[in-house]
Short mmCIF file of C-alpha atoms and ligand atoms in Angstrom, two decimals:
data_model
loop_
_atom_site.label_atom_id
_atom_site.label_comp_id
_atom_site.label_asym_id
_atom_site.label_seq_id
_atom_site.Cartn_x
_atom_site.Cartn_y
_atom_site.Cartn_z
CA MET A 166 -5.71 -10.38 -7.54
CA LYS A 167 -3.80 -8.68 -4.78
CA PHE A 168 -3.45 -10.08 -1.30
CA GLY A 169 -2.13 -7.94 1.56
CA GLY A 170 -0.26 -8.87 4.70
CA THR A 171 -3.35 -9.73 6.79
CA SER A 172 -4.25 -12.21 4.18
CA ILE A 173 -1.07 -14.04 4.44
CA GLY A 174 -0.28 -13.67 8.17
CA ASP A 175 0.91 -17.45 8.49
CA GLY A 176 1.02 -20.67 6.60
CA GLU A 177 -2.53 -21.65 6.99
CA LYS A 178 -3.67 -18.34 5.49
CA ILE A 179 -1.24 -18.63 2.66
CA ARG A 180 -2.70 -22.01 1.76
CA ASN A 181 -6.18 -20.43 2.01
CA VAL A 182 -4.99 -17.71 -0.52
CA ALA A 183 -3.58 -20.35 -2.73
CA LYS A 184 -6.89 -22.24 -2.83
CA ILE A 185 -8.93 -18.96 -3.60
CA VAL A 186 -6.42 -18.42 -6.42
CA LYS A 187 -6.75 -22.00 -7.67
CA GLU A 188 -10.43 -21.79 -7.70
CA TYR A 189 -10.58 -18.60 -9.74
CA SER A 190 -7.78 -19.49 -12.06
CA GLU A 191 -9.65 -22.55 -13.32
CA GLU A 192 -11.91 -20.24 -15.31
CA ASN A 193 -9.93 -17.02 -15.50
CA GLU A 194 -6.35 -15.80 -16.44
CA VAL A 195 -5.22 -14.68 -12.98
CA VAL A 196 -2.01 -12.73 -12.03
CA VAL A 197 -1.39 -12.40 -8.31
CA VAL A 198 0.32 -9.33 -6.62
CA LEU A 199 1.49 -10.27 -2.99
CA SER A 200 2.54 -8.24 0.05
CA ALA A 201 5.01 -9.34 2.65
CA LEU A 202 3.69 -11.51 5.54
CA ARG A 203 1.84 -9.44 8.09
CA GLY A 204 4.15 -7.18 10.12
CA VAL A 205 7.42 -8.06 8.21
CA THR A 206 7.91 -4.73 6.39
CA ASP A 207 7.41 -2.96 9.81
CA SER A 208 9.97 -5.19 11.48
CA LEU A 209 12.49 -4.69 8.60
CA GLU A 210 12.16 -1.04 9.04
CA GLY A 211 12.53 -1.30 12.69
CA ILE A 212 15.77 -3.44 12.63
CA ALA A 213 17.33 -0.89 10.28
CA LYS A 214 16.54 1.96 12.57
CA THR A 215 17.73 -0.09 15.62
CA LEU A 216 21.06 -0.85 13.99
CA ILE A 217 21.58 2.91 13.23
CA LYS A 218 21.04 3.94 16.91
CA ASP A 219 22.52 1.37 19.20
CA SER A 220 22.81 -2.34 18.76
CA LYS A 221 24.01 -5.12 20.89
CA GLU A 222 26.09 -8.11 19.88
CA GLY A 223 23.86 -10.65 18.23
CA THR A 224 20.89 -8.39 17.27
CA ILE A 225 21.25 -9.20 13.61
CA GLU A 226 21.65 -12.87 14.13
CA LYS A 227 18.52 -12.87 16.39
CA PHE A 228 16.56 -10.98 13.81
CA ILE A 229 17.47 -13.29 10.93
CA GLN A 230 16.75 -16.32 13.03
CA GLU A 231 13.31 -14.99 13.97
CA MET A 232 12.58 -14.02 10.36
CA GLY A 233 13.71 -17.41 9.13
CA GLY A 234 11.72 -19.27 11.74
CA ARG A 235 8.50 -17.50 10.97
CA HIS A 236 8.85 -18.02 7.20
CA LEU A 237 9.96 -21.64 7.56
CA SER A 238 6.92 -22.47 9.80
CA ALA A 239 4.73 -20.64 7.17
CA ILE A 240 6.25 -22.92 4.50
CA GLU A 241 5.66 -26.09 6.49
CA VAL A 242 2.04 -25.49 6.46
CA ALA A 243 1.55 -23.80 3.16
CA ILE A 244 3.29 -26.59 1.34
CA PRO A 245 2.48 -29.87 3.06
CA LYS A 246 4.89 -32.14 1.08
CA GLU A 247 8.39 -32.11 2.26
CA GLU A 248 9.93 -32.71 -1.17
CA GLN A 249 7.98 -29.80 -2.61
CA ARG A 250 9.35 -27.35 -0.11
CA ILE A 251 13.16 -27.78 -0.85
CA GLU A 252 13.35 -25.23 -3.69
CA VAL A 253 11.49 -22.49 -1.98
CA ILE A 254 13.39 -23.01 1.32
CA GLU A 255 16.50 -22.48 -0.64
CA THR A 256 15.21 -19.19 -2.02
CA VAL A 257 14.21 -17.96 1.45
CA ASP A 258 17.60 -18.86 2.98
CA GLU A 259 19.26 -17.14 0.13
CA GLY A 260 17.20 -14.00 0.63
CA LEU A 261 17.89 -14.03 4.40
CA ARG A 262 21.60 -14.51 3.85
CA GLU A 263 21.70 -11.52 1.63
CA LEU A 264 19.64 -9.53 4.09
CA GLN A 265 21.97 -10.48 6.93
CA GLU A 266 24.96 -8.93 4.92
CA VAL A 267 23.10 -5.70 4.16
CA LEU A 268 22.11 -5.44 7.79
CA LEU A 269 25.76 -5.88 8.88
CA GLY A 270 26.66 -3.10 6.32
CA ILE A 271 24.14 -0.80 8.00
CA TYR A 272 25.47 -1.69 11.39
CA PHE A 273 29.09 -0.78 10.52
CA LEU A 274 28.14 2.37 8.70
CA GLY A 275 25.77 3.48 11.27
CA GLU A 276 23.43 5.10 8.68
CA ALA A 277 20.89 3.95 6.16
CA THR A 278 20.19 5.99 3.20
CA PRO A 279 16.62 5.92 1.64
CA ARG A 280 18.18 3.72 -0.97
CA SER A 281 19.43 1.13 1.49
CA LEU A 282 16.20 1.21 3.45
CA ASP A 283 14.28 0.44 0.21
CA TYR A 284 16.68 -2.48 -0.37
CA ILE A 285 16.02 -3.66 3.17
CA MET A 286 12.34 -3.28 3.08
CA SER A 287 12.13 -5.23 -0.20
CA PHE A 288 13.00 -8.55 1.47
CA GLY A 289 9.44 -9.13 2.91
CA GLU A 290 7.97 -9.41 -0.53
CA ARG A 291 10.97 -11.03 -1.97
CA ILE A 292 10.55 -14.03 0.08
CA SER A 293 6.66 -14.03 0.43
CA ALA A 294 5.89 -14.29 -3.27
CA PRO A 295 7.90 -17.48 -3.92
CA ILE A 296 6.20 -19.00 -0.91
CA LEU A 297 2.77 -18.56 -2.37
CA SER A 298 3.96 -19.58 -5.81
CA ALA A 299 5.17 -22.85 -4.33
CA SER A 300 1.98 -23.40 -2.34
CA LEU A 301 -0.09 -22.97 -5.65
CA ARG A 302 2.27 -25.58 -7.32
CA SER A 303 1.60 -27.91 -4.29
CA LEU A 304 -2.15 -27.60 -5.23
CA GLY A 305 -1.27 -28.56 -8.96
CA VAL A 306 -1.46 -25.08 -10.22
CA GLU A 307 1.44 -24.14 -12.52
CA SER A 308 3.18 -20.94 -11.05
CA LYS A 309 6.25 -18.83 -11.10
CA SER A 310 7.26 -15.82 -8.96
CA PHE A 311 8.66 -12.41 -10.07
CA MET A 312 10.10 -9.56 -8.10
CA GLY A 313 8.58 -6.20 -9.16
CA GLY A 314 11.54 -5.30 -11.47
CA GLU A 315 11.62 -8.81 -12.95
CA ALA A 316 7.97 -8.39 -13.90
CA GLY A 317 8.86 -5.19 -15.82
CA LEU A 318 7.87 -2.65 -13.01
CA ILE A 319 10.63 0.07 -13.57
CA THR A 320 10.53 3.26 -11.56
CA ASP A 321 12.13 6.59 -11.11
CA SER A 322 14.76 6.83 -8.28
CA THR A 323 12.70 8.38 -5.66
CA PHE A 324 13.60 5.92 -3.01
CA GLY A 325 10.81 5.39 -0.38
CA GLY A 326 7.98 6.39 -2.76
CA ALA A 327 9.00 5.79 -6.44
CA SER A 328 6.74 6.37 -9.44
CA PRO A 329 6.49 3.94 -12.34
CA LEU A 330 8.00 5.09 -15.60
CA PRO A 331 5.52 5.22 -18.41
CA GLU A 332 7.25 2.40 -20.45
CA SER A 333 6.73 0.02 -17.52
CA TYR A 334 3.14 -0.62 -18.65
CA GLU A 335 4.53 -2.09 -21.96
CA MET A 336 7.39 -3.94 -20.28
CA ILE A 337 5.04 -5.60 -17.85
CA ARG A 338 2.67 -6.70 -20.54
CA ASP A 339 5.54 -8.16 -22.63
CA LYS A 340 6.84 -9.97 -19.38
CA LEU A 341 3.69 -11.49 -18.19
CA GLU A 342 1.29 -11.87 -21.06
CA PRO A 343 3.09 -15.03 -22.42
CA PHE A 344 2.35 -16.89 -19.11
CA LEU A 345 -1.32 -15.86 -18.80
CA LYS A 346 -2.83 -19.04 -20.48
CA LYS A 347 -0.37 -21.44 -18.80
CA GLU A 348 0.28 -20.42 -15.29
CA VAL A 349 -0.36 -17.95 -12.50
CA SER A 350 2.38 -15.47 -12.14
CA VAL A 351 2.91 -14.24 -8.46
CA VAL A 352 4.42 -10.69 -8.50
CA SER A 353 6.00 -9.11 -5.39
CA GLY A 354 4.06 -6.12 -4.67
CA PHE A 355 5.50 -2.71 -3.25
CA ILE A 356 9.02 -3.30 -4.79
CA ALA A 357 10.35 -2.34 -8.10
CA GLU A 358 13.64 -1.31 -9.75
CA ASN A 359 15.05 1.92 -11.24
CA SER A 360 16.59 1.69 -14.84
CA ASP A 361 20.00 0.84 -13.31
CA GLY A 362 18.42 -2.23 -11.73
CA VAL A 363 18.68 -0.77 -8.15
CA ILE A 364 15.59 -1.90 -6.00
CA THR A 365 13.09 0.75 -5.15
CA THR A 366 9.77 0.74 -3.36
CA LEU A 367 6.46 2.41 -4.18
CA GLY A 368 6.08 3.64 -0.64
CA ARG A 369 4.32 1.93 2.35
CA ASP A 370 1.19 0.11 1.54
CA GLY A 371 2.41 0.17 -2.10
CA SER A 372 1.11 -3.32 -3.03
CA ASP A 373 -2.26 -2.08 -3.95
CA TYR A 374 -0.52 0.31 -6.39
CA THR A 375 1.55 -2.51 -8.01
CA ALA A 376 -1.80 -4.39 -8.43
CA SER A 377 -3.36 -1.60 -10.20
CA ILE A 378 -0.41 -0.97 -12.50
CA VAL A 379 -0.03 -4.61 -13.33
CA GLY A 380 -3.83 -4.98 -13.93
CA THR A 381 -3.89 -1.82 -16.14
CA ALA A 382 -0.76 -3.16 -18.03
CA LEU A 383 -2.50 -6.32 -18.77
CA ASP A 384 -5.72 -4.61 -19.51
CA ALA A 385 -7.45 -6.85 -16.97
CA ASP A 386 -11.24 -7.28 -16.76
CA GLU A 387 -11.06 -6.34 -13.11
CA ILE A 388 -8.48 -5.62 -10.44
CA TRP A 389 -9.35 -7.47 -7.14
CA ILE A 390 -7.87 -6.02 -3.96
CA PHE A 391 -8.36 -8.67 -1.22
CA THR A 392 -8.29 -7.48 2.30
CA ASP A 393 -9.90 -8.42 5.61
CA VAL A 394 -13.22 -6.76 5.43
CA ASP A 395 -16.16 -7.10 2.92
CA GLY A 396 -15.24 -3.94 0.92
CA ILE A 397 -15.53 -0.26 1.39
CA MET A 398 -17.88 0.43 4.21
CA THR A 399 -20.28 3.25 4.96
CA TYR A 400 -18.42 3.93 8.25
CA ASN A 401 -15.46 2.61 10.15
CA PRO A 402 -16.98 -0.53 11.65
CA LYS A 403 -14.66 -0.26 14.61
CA ILE A 404 -16.41 2.91 15.62
CA ILE A 405 -19.90 2.20 14.23
CA PRO A 406 -20.81 -1.57 14.13
CA GLU A 407 -23.84 -0.93 12.03
CA ALA A 408 -21.61 0.03 9.07
CA ARG A 409 -22.47 -1.67 5.83
CA THR A 410 -20.56 -2.54 2.69
CA ILE A 411 -21.12 -0.25 -0.24
CA PRO A 412 -21.67 -2.43 -3.30
CA ILE A 413 -20.80 0.16 -6.03
CA ILE A 414 -19.03 3.48 -6.04
CA SER A 415 -17.24 5.72 -8.37
CA TYR A 416 -13.52 5.99 -8.74
CA LEU A 417 -13.65 9.71 -7.65
CA GLU A 418 -15.81 8.81 -4.62
CA ALA A 419 -13.60 6.09 -3.60
CA MET A 420 -10.42 8.22 -3.96
CA GLU A 421 -12.02 10.88 -1.83
CA LEU A 422 -12.77 8.35 0.81
CA THR A 423 -9.20 6.95 0.87
CA TYR A 424 -7.71 10.49 1.04
CA PHE A 425 -9.97 11.00 4.09
CA GLY A 426 -8.76 8.05 5.95
CA THR A 427 -10.58 4.95 4.56
CA SER A 428 -7.86 2.52 4.75
CA VAL A 429 -8.94 -0.46 2.78
CA ILE A 430 -7.32 0.62 -0.43
CA HIS A 431 -4.25 2.92 -1.12
CA PRO A 432 -5.34 6.12 -2.87
CA LYS A 433 -2.79 5.72 -5.60
CA ALA A 434 -4.11 2.41 -6.49
CA ILE A 435 -7.16 3.81 -8.16
CA GLU A 436 -5.49 6.10 -10.68
CA PRO A 437 -4.01 3.77 -13.13
CA ALA A 438 -7.12 1.65 -13.30
CA MET A 439 -9.23 4.78 -13.54
CA ASN A 440 -7.26 6.12 -16.54
CA ARG A 441 -8.03 2.93 -18.45
CA GLY A 442 -11.60 2.36 -17.05
CA ILE A 443 -10.83 -0.88 -15.31
CA PRO A 444 -13.16 -1.74 -12.46
CA VAL A 445 -11.36 -2.30 -9.07
CA ARG A 446 -13.01 -4.59 -6.68
CA VAL A 447 -12.26 -4.71 -3.02
CA LYS A 448 -13.01 -8.19 -1.57
CA ASN A 449 -12.49 -10.17 1.74
CA THR A 450 -10.06 -13.09 1.73
CA PHE A 451 -11.92 -14.63 4.56
CA ASN A 452 -15.32 -14.24 2.85
CA PRO A 453 -14.39 -14.58 -0.91
CA SER A 454 -17.96 -15.32 -2.06
CA ASN A 455 -19.14 -11.90 -0.99
CA SER A 456 -18.98 -9.64 -4.06
CA GLY A 457 -17.47 -6.73 -2.07
CA THR A 458 -17.24 -3.21 -3.39
CA ARG A 459 -16.95 -2.42 -7.09
CA ILE A 460 -15.25 0.74 -7.93
CA VAL A 461 -16.24 2.03 -11.43
CA LYS A 462 -16.38 4.84 -13.79
CA GLY A 463 -19.30 7.32 -13.36
CA TYR A 464 -21.41 8.39 -10.57
CA LYS A 465 -24.07 6.08 -9.44
CA LYS A 466 -26.96 7.80 -7.62
CA ASP A 467 -28.06 6.30 -4.33
CA LYS A 468 -31.30 7.02 -2.66
CA ARG A 469 -29.52 7.36 0.66
CA VAL A 470 -27.97 10.57 -0.55
CA VAL A 471 -24.91 10.30 1.81
CA LYS A 472 -23.09 7.22 0.71
CA ALA A 473 -20.32 7.08 3.36
CA VAL A 474 -18.84 8.91 6.32
CA THR A 475 -15.13 8.94 7.16
CA ALA A 476 -13.09 10.96 9.50
CA ILE A 477 -9.42 12.22 9.96
CA GLU A 478 -8.24 12.31 13.46
CA ASP A 479 -5.91 14.62 15.29
CA VAL A 480 -6.64 17.83 13.46
CA ALA A 481 -6.95 21.47 14.63
CA SER A 482 -9.49 23.94 13.47
CA LEU A 483 -8.73 27.62 13.23
CA MET A 484 -10.62 30.76 12.45
CA VAL A 485 -9.49 34.22 11.40
CA ALA A 486 -12.41 36.63 11.81
CA GLY A 487 -13.05 40.32 12.16
CA ALA A 488 -15.42 42.96 10.48
CA GLY A 489 -12.23 44.55 8.93
CA MET A 490 -12.00 41.56 6.56
CA MET A 491 -15.20 42.22 4.74
CA GLY A 492 -14.60 43.35 1.27
CA THR A 493 -10.83 43.75 1.86
CA PRO A 494 -8.91 41.96 -0.88
CA GLY A 495 -5.81 40.02 0.03
CA VAL A 496 -6.69 38.81 3.47
CA ALA A 497 -6.92 35.26 2.40
CA ALA A 498 -3.53 35.49 0.60
CA ARG A 499 -1.87 36.87 3.57
CA VAL A 500 -3.30 34.10 5.91
CA PHE A 501 -2.12 31.28 3.61
CA SER A 502 1.07 32.64 2.59
CA ALA A 503 2.12 33.23 6.16
CA LEU A 504 1.27 29.57 7.04
CA ALA A 505 2.95 28.34 3.81
CA LYS A 506 6.21 30.19 4.74
CA ARG A 507 6.35 28.20 7.92
CA LYS A 508 5.59 25.01 5.96
CA ILE A 509 2.28 24.53 7.68
CA ASN A 510 -0.03 22.56 5.48
CA VAL A 511 -3.68 23.46 5.21
CA MET A 512 -5.97 20.44 4.83
CA MET A 513 -9.30 22.33 4.43
CA ILE A 514 -10.43 25.93 3.80
CA SER A 515 -13.77 27.68 4.19
CA GLN A 516 -14.83 31.27 4.03
CA GLY A 517 -18.17 32.60 4.95
CA SER A 518 -19.97 34.51 2.20
CA SER A 519 -19.97 37.53 4.53
CA GLU A 520 -16.15 37.45 4.15
CA ALA A 521 -15.99 38.10 7.92
CA ASN A 522 -14.26 34.90 8.70
CA ILE A 523 -11.89 32.19 7.19
CA SER A 524 -11.59 28.79 8.84
CA MET A 525 -9.13 26.26 8.11
CA VAL A 526 -8.04 22.78 9.26
CA VAL A 527 -4.41 21.84 9.91
CA GLU A 528 -2.84 18.69 11.48
CA ALA A 529 -3.04 18.99 15.24
CA LYS A 530 0.70 19.02 15.72
CA TYR A 531 0.76 22.46 13.73
CA GLY A 532 -2.11 23.87 15.60
CA GLU A 533 -0.27 26.11 18.19
CA ASP A 534 2.38 27.08 15.63
CA ALA A 535 -0.34 28.12 13.20
CA VAL A 536 -1.91 30.45 15.82
CA ARG A 537 1.40 32.01 16.49
CA VAL A 538 2.18 32.49 12.82
CA LEU A 539 -1.21 34.17 12.23
CA HIS A 540 -0.85 36.43 15.30
CA GLU A 541 2.39 37.58 13.85
CA ALA A 542 0.99 38.11 10.41
CA PHE A 543 -1.84 40.27 11.57
CA GLU A 544 -0.08 41.96 14.30
CA LEU A 545 -1.08 45.45 13.06
CA GLU A 546 -4.75 44.65 12.57
CA ARG A 547 -5.01 43.08 16.09
CA LEU A 548 -4.05 46.31 17.93
N1 LIG B 848 4.59 -4.67 2.66
C1 LIG B 848 4.50 -3.28 2.29
C2 LIG B 848 4.01 -2.44 3.58
O1 LIG B 848 3.79 -3.11 4.49
C3 LIG B 848 3.53 -3.05 1.15
C4 LIG B 848 2.16 -3.40 1.38
O2 LIG B 848 1.83 -4.34 2.29
O3 LIG B 848 1.31 -3.08 0.65
O4 LIG B 848 4.05 -1.32 3.43
MG1 LIG B 849 -2.80 -2.51 2.45
#
């Protein structure tokens, strides 16, 4: 079960998550993957960038105080009994002290490498997981927390977007399997380690990916991604209120939807589960009895024909057209290599069967450049 930042925005929500986990763990073996509290990763990234540019006296202290305040008030609500809080408060304090030192380092150096950014951004998950774990214990559920690396998630050294090493799957199983029957392990999402023990991250929103890796390593019956909507929907409900939840969808369809902007699940999160045939379920933390969307192998026919509609915003559409293109080999190659040379990525391509036109879609920010590049590339033909 993976819970994202919106599911654990404050102490009350953390307690709600602990209750959901408790309920399901009574009849199932559950491992939890947890994000940072809502907005924490963003503010960690923000402070690092501020410190590089210009920072005033006291910026770091103020930041650490705010972080501490926010987590401590969450702890107060998530763990009602004072004597049960002591240990987790110590863990959080220790984490924040370490963070303060790292930030000071960034401030003095005036730069942050991708490696140090990963280290800084890891703190959100490093302190959220112990809080949920303690909240579970306060409800009488045996629980321990693990950082990604501690749970066996070892990656390459691509800081800012690392990939798991193949041996991770076995390591995770060796680490977590012994606890399955006795307690609920809470694993920090998003963060991992390289083989030298240096902290890496799987890239923004990477906790879904962690959940899929961990679920696959443990050969789970299902991987549940909890979010704040009832599942994958037919449209974006913010634009079209009549949107419905899709009860079942194939891995490939879900991947296609996530690539095209459906944000409830990270596109990478489907792959490990798909390779092993483990169903992924998207569920609502605030409506847990709803069965959500089940993502499974194989294509399920639906009488509605079109299952879902999604959209990418801020794109530009271009068309290269002319009778001279008909039956002339190499025009498409020239169009796309001219764009590629200027590092303009093409998102979609179509050519009419008359061959008299080629259309393509690029990000809006490349639109004008793309037109210029194509004018240059076909300068002679355009005379
Ligand atoms: N906390 C990380 C982020 O905000 C990872 C996640 O929430 O999935 O990107
Ligand atoms: Mg997410």
